[in-house]
Amino acid sequence: MGPQDADGEVPNGLTTTLATIGSSFVTLLKAIVPPLIFTAIVASIANLRTVTNAARLAGQTLLWFAITAAISVAVGIGLGLIFQPGNHASVSLDDAAEPGKTGTWIDFLTGLIPGNVLGLGAGTQVETAADGAVTATTSVNFNVLQILVVALVIGIAALKSGSKADPFLAFNRSALAIIQKVLWWIIRLAPIGTLGLIGNAIATYGWSSLSSLAWFAAAIYVGLALVLFVVYPVLLRTNGLKITSYFKGAWPAIQLAFVSRSSIGTLPVTQRVTERNLGVPSEYASFAVPLAATTKMDGCASIYPAISAIFVAEIFNVDLSITDYLLIAFVSVVGSAATAGLTGAVVMLTLTLSTLGLPLAGVGLLLAIDPILDMGRTAVNVAGQALVPTIVAKREGILDVEQYESASAEDLFADDDAPVEGDATAVGATPSGTTDEPGAETVKETAAAGAR
């Protein structure tokens, strides 16, 4: 049986087909993420020995994560006070239910510790049918934060091992090149996958469920729009970057994030546009973008929990003090890392509510329209994940400004040549186009060096 639509009815064959096409595309992208992250991070760390300011880059990245998160949560709190969504909602407390997953600060520490070297886990879902038959479905999933930690440790160990690690690093570069080729076979299915995702979204998430929470949903989308189309452009202009170039280059990732509702599923495309379209060096981007995909969530971790916390407080007639608003800001800036191992705006919201001492049952009031809100949240998440590495690269003088200003969204799907020997070989590290002319590799190496 296919998924149900917003009215609880079983969709027709067309909807089921669109859902299958869209979900299959996202599943393929997610399947390539673990080996992509591991090999790209190891390769990028190996090449950081040629970058003199590697520690500064990492520090600047984390700083800008915090800056953009703080601005986003300020926007969320401001809109929450203006819209007062809880006072305009026609929902009953009888509809409230305890969330299935909650976030706690200990999740950050446990999420950092890999359960195994691959960062993989398994879960079993048990369902009981009306006739009493019990079915169990076991699925394997991966923890991106743990894979990131494992790759960082192995990459640093390889650097410390010196020449003894050269065969391993050579193998890693070759593996990454192969993974890249498979990835772009998948990426070529993007038009079909996006069509399925959009069609399924239109058919599945009807707007009827918004009636009782329309004011709340409006506040969320106004906040998302302000961050995406006002805050981010201001930051771009402040750092001397063209606004149109950013949106033209990052749009494929933002669009896919909106319809797929998955930052991790969009990660390969986000990394691709950051390097290929926005001109961020692969050595830095292959480190910063996966890190951002797990901890940089301006939509899910800043705007949404801020407005939602005010909504829940108003529903339960709880007055928030200045200290409470400061706690919301603190949780939004720092807390996304605490839920990176669990992911999801619902988990982030439970962390915020528990920190403030608000009833977690309030989360259940918002679940009915969460898929509709999640589309916009994820788009803003991914936009920020591409924005920060671009700004940091520009401020550190390593951004290929000419590539940033000239690349178009169509460049994303252009063929790559074989990776240049010794290059980071991260996603999109090589220029587009093919040539057999003598001296072409020398030109590429010179261009790559100039970009850095």
PDB file of C-alpha atoms in Angstrom, residues 66-82 223 226-227 231 298 302-303 306-307 310 325 328-330 332-333:
ATOM      1  CA  ALA A  66      27.325  30.442  14.817  1.00  0.00           C
ATOM      2  CA  ILE A  67      26.887  33.899  13.284  1.00  0.00           C
ATOM      3  CA  THR A  68      24.288  32.823  10.728  1.00  0.00           C
ATOM      4  CA  ALA A  69      22.488  30.664  13.311  1.00  0.00           C
ATOM      5  CA  ALA A  70      22.313  33.583  15.751  1.00  0.00           C
ATOM      6  CA  ILE A  71      20.878  35.894  13.103  1.00  0.00           C
ATOM      7  CA  SER A  72      18.348  33.247  12.051  1.00  0.00           C
ATOM      8  CA  VAL A  73      17.141  32.590  15.592  1.00  0.00           C
ATOM      9  CA  ALA A  74      16.812  36.348  16.171  1.00  0.00           C
ATOM     10  CA  VAL A  75      14.562  36.505  13.106  1.00  0.00           C
ATOM     11  CA  GLY A  76      12.569  33.551  14.447  1.00  0.00           C
ATOM     12  CA  ILE A  77      12.081  35.074  17.907  1.00  0.00           C
ATOM     13  CA  GLY A  78      11.111  38.435  16.401  1.00  0.00           C
ATOM     14  CA  LEU A  79       8.487  36.874  14.132  1.00  0.00           C
ATOM     15  CA  GLY A  80       7.192  34.723  16.970  1.00  0.00           C
ATOM     16  CA  LEU A  81       6.555  37.841  19.050  1.00  0.00           C
ATOM     17  CA  ILE A  82       4.961  39.659  16.113  1.00  0.00           C
ATOM     18  CA  GLY A 223      11.018  33.656   8.632  1.00  0.00           C
ATOM     19  CA  LEU A 226      13.616  36.566   5.306  1.00  0.00           C
ATOM     20  CA  VAL A 227      16.703  34.479   6.024  1.00  0.00           C
ATOM     21  CA  VAL A 231      19.812  37.862   5.512  1.00  0.00           C
ATOM     22  CA  ASP A 298      19.279  27.543  10.038  1.00  0.00           C
ATOM     23  CA  SER A 302      17.041  28.194  14.428  1.00  0.00           C
ATOM     24  CA  ILE A 303      13.887  29.621  12.855  1.00  0.00           C
ATOM     25  CA  ALA A 306      12.262  29.630  18.013  1.00  0.00           C
ATOM     26  CA  ILE A 307       8.796  30.234  16.587  1.00  0.00           C
ATOM     27  CA  ILE A 310       6.763  30.651  21.433  1.00  0.00           C
ATOM     28  CA  TYR A 325      14.530  33.900  24.867  1.00  0.00           C
ATOM     29  CA  ILE A 328      16.206  29.673  22.818  1.00  0.00           C
ATOM     30  CA  ALA A 329      19.065  31.509  21.103  1.00  0.00           C
ATOM     31  CA  PHE A 330      21.693  29.434  22.916  1.00  0.00           C
ATOM     32  CA  SER A 332      19.603  27.167  18.434  1.00  0.00           C
ATOM     33  CA  VAL A 333      23.245  28.182  18.016  1.00  0.00           C
TER      34      VAL A 333
END
